[in-house]
Coordinates of C-alpha atoms and ligand atoms in Angstrom, one line a residue:
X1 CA 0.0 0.0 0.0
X2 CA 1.1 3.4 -0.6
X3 CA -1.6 5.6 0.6
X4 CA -2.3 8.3 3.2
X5 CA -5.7 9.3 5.1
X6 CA -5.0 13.0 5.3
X7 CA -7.9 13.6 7.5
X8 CA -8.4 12.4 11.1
X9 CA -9.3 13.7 14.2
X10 CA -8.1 12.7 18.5
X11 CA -9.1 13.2 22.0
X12 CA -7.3 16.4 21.6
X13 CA -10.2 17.8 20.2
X14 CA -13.6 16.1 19.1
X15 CA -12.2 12.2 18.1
X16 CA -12.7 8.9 20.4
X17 CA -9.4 7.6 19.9
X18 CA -5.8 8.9 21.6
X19 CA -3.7 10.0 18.5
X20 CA -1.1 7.2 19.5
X21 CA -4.5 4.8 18.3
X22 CA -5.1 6.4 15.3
X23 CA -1.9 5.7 13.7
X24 CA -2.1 2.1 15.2
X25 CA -5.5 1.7 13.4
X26 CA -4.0 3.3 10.3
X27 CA -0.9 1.1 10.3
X28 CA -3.6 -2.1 10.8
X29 CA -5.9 -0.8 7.6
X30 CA -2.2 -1.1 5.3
X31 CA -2.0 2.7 5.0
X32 CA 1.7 3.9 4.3
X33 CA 0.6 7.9 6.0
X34 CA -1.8 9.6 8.6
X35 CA -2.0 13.1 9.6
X36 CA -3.4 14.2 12.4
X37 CA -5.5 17.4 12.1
X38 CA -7.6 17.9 15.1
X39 CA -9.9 21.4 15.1
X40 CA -7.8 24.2 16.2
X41 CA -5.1 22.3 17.9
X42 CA -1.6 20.6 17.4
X43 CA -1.7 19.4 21.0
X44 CA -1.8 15.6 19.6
X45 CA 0.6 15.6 16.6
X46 CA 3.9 15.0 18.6
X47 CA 2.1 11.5 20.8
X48 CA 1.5 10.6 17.4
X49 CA 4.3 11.5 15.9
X50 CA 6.5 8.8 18.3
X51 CA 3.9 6.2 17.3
X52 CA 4.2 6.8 14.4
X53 CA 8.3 6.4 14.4
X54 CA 7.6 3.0 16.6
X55 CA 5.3 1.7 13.9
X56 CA 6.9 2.5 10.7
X57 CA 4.3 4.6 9.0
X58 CA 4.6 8.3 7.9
X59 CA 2.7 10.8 10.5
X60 CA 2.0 14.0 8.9
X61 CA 1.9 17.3 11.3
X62 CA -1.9 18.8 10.6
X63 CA -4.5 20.9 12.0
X64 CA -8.1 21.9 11.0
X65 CA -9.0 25.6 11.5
X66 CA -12.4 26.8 11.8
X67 CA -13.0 30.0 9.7
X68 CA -15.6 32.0 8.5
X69 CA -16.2 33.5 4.9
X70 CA -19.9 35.3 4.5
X71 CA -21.2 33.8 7.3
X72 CA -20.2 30.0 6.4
X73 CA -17.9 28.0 8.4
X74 CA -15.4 26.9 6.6
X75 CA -12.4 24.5 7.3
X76 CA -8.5 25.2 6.5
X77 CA -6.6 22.1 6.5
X78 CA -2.4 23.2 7.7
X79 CA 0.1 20.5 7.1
X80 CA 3.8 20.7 7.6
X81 CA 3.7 23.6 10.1
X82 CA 6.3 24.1 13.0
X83 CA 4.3 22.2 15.3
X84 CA 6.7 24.8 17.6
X85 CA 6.3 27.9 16.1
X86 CA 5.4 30.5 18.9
X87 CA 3.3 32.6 16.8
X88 CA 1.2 30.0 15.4
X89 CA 0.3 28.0 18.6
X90 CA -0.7 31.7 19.8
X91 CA -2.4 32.0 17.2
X92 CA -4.4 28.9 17.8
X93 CA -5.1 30.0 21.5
X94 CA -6.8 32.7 20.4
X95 CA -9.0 30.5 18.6
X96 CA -9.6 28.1 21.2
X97 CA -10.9 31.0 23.3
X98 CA -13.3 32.0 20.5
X99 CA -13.9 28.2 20.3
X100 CA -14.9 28.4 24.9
X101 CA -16.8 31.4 24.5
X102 CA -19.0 29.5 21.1
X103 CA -19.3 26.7 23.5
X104 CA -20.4 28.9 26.2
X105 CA -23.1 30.5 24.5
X106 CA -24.1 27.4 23.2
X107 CA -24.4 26.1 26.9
X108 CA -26.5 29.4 27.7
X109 CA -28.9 28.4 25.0
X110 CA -29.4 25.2 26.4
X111 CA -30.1 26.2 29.9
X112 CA -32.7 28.6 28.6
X113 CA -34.0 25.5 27.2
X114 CA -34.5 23.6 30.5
X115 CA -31.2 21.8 29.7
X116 CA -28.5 23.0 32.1
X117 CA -25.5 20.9 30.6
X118 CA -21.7 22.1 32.1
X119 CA -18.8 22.9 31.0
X120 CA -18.0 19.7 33.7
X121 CA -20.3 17.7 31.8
X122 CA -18.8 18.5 28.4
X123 CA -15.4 17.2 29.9
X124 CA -16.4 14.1 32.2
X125 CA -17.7 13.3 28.8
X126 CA -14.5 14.1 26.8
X127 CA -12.2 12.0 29.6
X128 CA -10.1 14.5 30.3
X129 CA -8.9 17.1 32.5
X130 CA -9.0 21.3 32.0
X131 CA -6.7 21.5 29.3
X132 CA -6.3 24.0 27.5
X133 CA -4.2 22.7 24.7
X134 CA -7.3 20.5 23.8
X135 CA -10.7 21.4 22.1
X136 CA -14.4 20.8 22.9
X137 CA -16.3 21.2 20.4
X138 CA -20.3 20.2 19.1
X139 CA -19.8 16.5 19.3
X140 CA -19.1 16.9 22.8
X141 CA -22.3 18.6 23.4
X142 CA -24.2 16.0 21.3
X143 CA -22.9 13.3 23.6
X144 CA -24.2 14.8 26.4
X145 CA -27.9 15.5 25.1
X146 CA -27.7 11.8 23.8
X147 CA -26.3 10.7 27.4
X148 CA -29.3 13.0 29.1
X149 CA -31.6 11.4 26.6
X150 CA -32.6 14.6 25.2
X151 CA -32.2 13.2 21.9
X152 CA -31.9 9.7 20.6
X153 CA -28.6 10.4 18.8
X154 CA -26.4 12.1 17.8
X155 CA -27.5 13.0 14.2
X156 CA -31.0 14.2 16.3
X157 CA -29.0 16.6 18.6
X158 CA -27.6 18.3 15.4
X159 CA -30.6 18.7 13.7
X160 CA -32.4 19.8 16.9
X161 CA -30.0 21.8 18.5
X162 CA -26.7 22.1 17.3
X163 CA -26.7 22.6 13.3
X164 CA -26.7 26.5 12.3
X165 CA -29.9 27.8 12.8
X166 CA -31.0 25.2 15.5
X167 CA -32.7 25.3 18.6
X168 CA -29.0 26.0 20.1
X169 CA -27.3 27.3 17.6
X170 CA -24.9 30.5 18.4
X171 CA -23.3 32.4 15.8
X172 CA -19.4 32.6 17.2
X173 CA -17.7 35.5 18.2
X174 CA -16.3 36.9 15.0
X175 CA -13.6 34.3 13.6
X176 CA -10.8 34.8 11.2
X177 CA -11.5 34.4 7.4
X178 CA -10.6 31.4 5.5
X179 CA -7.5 33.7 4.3
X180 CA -6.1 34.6 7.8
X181 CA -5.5 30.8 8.3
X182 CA -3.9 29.8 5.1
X183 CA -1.7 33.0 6.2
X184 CA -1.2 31.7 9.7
X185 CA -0.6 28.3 7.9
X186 CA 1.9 29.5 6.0
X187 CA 4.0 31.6 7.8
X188 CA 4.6 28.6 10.2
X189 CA 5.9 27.1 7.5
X190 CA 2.8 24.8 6.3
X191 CA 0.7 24.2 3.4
X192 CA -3.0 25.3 3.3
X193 CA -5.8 23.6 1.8
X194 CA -10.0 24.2 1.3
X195 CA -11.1 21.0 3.9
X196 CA -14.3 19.4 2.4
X197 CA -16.1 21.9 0.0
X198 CA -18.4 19.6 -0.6
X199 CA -20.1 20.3 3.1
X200 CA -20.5 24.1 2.3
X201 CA -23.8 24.0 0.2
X202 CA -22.7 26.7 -2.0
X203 CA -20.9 25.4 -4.6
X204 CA -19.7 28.3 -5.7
X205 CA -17.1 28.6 -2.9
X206 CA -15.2 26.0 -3.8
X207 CA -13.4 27.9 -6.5
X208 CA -13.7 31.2 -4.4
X209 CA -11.7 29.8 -1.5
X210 CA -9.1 28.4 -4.1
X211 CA -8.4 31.3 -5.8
X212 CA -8.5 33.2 -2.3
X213 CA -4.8 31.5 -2.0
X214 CA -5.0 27.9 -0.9
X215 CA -2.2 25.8 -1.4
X216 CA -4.8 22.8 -2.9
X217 CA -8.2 21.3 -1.9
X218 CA -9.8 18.3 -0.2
X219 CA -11.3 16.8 -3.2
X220 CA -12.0 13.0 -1.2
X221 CA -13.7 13.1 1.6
X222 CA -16.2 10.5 3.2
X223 CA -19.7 13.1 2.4
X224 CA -18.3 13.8 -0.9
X225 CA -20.0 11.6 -4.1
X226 CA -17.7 10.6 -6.4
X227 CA -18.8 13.8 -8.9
X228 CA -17.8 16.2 -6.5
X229 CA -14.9 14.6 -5.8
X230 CA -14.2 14.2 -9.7
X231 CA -15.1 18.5 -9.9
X232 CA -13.1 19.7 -7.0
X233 CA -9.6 17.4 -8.3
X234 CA -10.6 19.0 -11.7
X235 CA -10.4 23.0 -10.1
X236 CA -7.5 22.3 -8.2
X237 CA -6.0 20.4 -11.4
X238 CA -7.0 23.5 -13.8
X239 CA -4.5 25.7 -11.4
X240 CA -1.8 23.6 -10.9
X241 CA -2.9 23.1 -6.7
X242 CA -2.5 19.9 -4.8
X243 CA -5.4 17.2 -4.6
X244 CA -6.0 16.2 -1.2
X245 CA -7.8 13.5 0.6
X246 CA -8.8 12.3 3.9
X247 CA -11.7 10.2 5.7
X248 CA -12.3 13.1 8.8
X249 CA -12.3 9.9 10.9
X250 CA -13.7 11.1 14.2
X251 CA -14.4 7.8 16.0
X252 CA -17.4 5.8 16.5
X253 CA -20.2 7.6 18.5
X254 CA -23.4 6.3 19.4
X255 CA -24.6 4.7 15.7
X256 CA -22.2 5.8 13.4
X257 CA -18.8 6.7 12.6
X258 CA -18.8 10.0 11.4
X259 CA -17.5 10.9 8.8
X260 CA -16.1 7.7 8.1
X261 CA -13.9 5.1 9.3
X262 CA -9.9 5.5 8.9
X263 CA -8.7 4.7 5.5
X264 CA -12.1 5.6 4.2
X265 CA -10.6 8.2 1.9
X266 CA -7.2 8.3 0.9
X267 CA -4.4 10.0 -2.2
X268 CA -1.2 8.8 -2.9
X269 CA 1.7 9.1 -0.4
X270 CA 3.3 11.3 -3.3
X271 CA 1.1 14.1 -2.2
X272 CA 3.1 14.7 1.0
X273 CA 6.0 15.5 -1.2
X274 CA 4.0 18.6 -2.8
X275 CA 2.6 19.5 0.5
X276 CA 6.2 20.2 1.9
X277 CA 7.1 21.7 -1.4
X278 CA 4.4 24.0 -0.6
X279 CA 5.3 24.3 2.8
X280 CA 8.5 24.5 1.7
Ligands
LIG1 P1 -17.3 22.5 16.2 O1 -15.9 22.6 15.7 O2 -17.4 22.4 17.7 O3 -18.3 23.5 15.7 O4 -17.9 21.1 15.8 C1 -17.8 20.7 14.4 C2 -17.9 19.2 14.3 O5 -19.2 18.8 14.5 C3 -17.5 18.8 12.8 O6 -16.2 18.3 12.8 C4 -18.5 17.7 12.5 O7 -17.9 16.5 12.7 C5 -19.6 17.9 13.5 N1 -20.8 18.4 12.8 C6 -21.0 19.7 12.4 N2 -22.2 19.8 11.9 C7 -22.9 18.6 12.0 C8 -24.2 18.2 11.6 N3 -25.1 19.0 11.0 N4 -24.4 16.9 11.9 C9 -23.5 16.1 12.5 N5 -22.3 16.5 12.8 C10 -22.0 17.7 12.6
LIG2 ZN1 -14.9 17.4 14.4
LIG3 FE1 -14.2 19.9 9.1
LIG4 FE1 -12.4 17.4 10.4

């Protein structure tokens, strides 16, 4: 095998699994590369980094940055960055605390609804202590309406209360446009890429956030069909930017594994070589 999931998600922000068992279960599915691009946070690359090293399969550095362009949320993919770079993990606290004070509000919402769920609560649920490397982020929130049997699931406490414009809902405090982070991105050294434009339902904004200055695209992705996968690899072909690829393996939560299961989607382990070009 010589492919790479490029897309995959830890405890250190919404995933089930430790980073270290991520790279185990991507070494078990035959894949030759994983990254590790938790939502806002680098705080499990280096764990996964050493596993990787044990295990013999390339670990690729990676974040996910929430952003906001005309009041969509849209994901940057970062890959190659300084994991160290002092600017950049500033940076990414400052998002983190935009990230708390969403949550909070969120939280608000809830108890107004007659459903007083704590910040406690959100990380009893996650398993781990205050800290503030680490994320918390919708999921967790979902698992604790499902645990409170609010909901039913998971899919239920999104389309209830969590999804834009739900019963929960809270715009967050202004965040950074999808430009900021392929700047932040880059100056630490990384290559930035538009995650999943299939999820943006304006398709439109694929090419928009291309041409904006991303390095490449996430063309497969587990809630892309094959023709939008086919159309976004044609865009990013058209302009000479890097095809990208990855299964945003989160875990398995109560009846499902969103997005998809590790290995789900995957490109050649070639592409690493024109992400750190990029990087360069
Ligand atoms: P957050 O970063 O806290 O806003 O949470 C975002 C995560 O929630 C994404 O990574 C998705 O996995 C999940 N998510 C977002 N919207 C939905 C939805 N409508 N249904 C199910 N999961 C969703
Ligand atoms: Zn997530
Ligand atoms: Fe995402
Ligand atoms: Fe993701």
């Amino acid at each position: 095998m010589n492919q790479a999931d490029l897309h995959t998600h830890t405890t250190a922000s919404d995933g089930l699994h430790r980073p270290s068992e991520n790279v185990r279960m991507a070494k078990e599915a035959g894949l030759a590369g994983i990254a590790i691009t938790d939502h806002d946070t680098v705080a499990g690359v280096e764990e996964a980094l050493r596993e990787g090293e044990r295990l013999g399969i390339v670990v690729v550095p990676g974040v996910e940055i929430s952003t906001a362009y005309e009041g969509t949320e849209i994901h940057v993919l970062g890959y190659y960055m300084n994991i160290q770079d002092p600017l950049f993990l500033a940076r990414l606290a400052d998002q983190r605390k935009v990230r708390d004070s969403r949550n909070e509000g969120i939280l608000n919402r809830l108890g107004e609804l007659g459903i007083p769920v704590t910040m406690e609560e959100l990380r009893e649920i996650a398993g781990r202590d205050d800290n503030p490397d680490e994320t918390i982020g919708r999921p967790h929130i979902a698992d604790a309406l499902v645990k409170r049997g609010v909901v039913g699931s998971i899919q239920e406490a999104f389309d209830r209360y969590l999804a834009k414009g739900r019963a929960a809902y809270v715009d967050p405090p202004p965040r950074i446009t999808p430009m900021e982070a392929y700047d932040w991105i880059r100056e630490a050294g990384g290559a930035a890429i538009v995650a999943h434009p299939g999820l943006y339902r304006k398709e439109e904004l694929a090419e928009i956030l291309l041409d904006g200055g991303a390095d490449g695209v996430e063309a497969y992705h587990s809630d892309h069909s094959p023709e939008q996968a086919e159309r976004y690899r044609q865009l990013a072909i058209a302009r000479g930017k890097i095809v990208t690829g990855g299964s945003d393996f989160h875990g398995a939560r109560k009846g499902g594994v969103y997005h998809g299961p590790i290995g789900n989607r995957t490109v050649d382990i070639s592409v690493l070589e024109r992400l750190k070009a990029a990087a360069r």
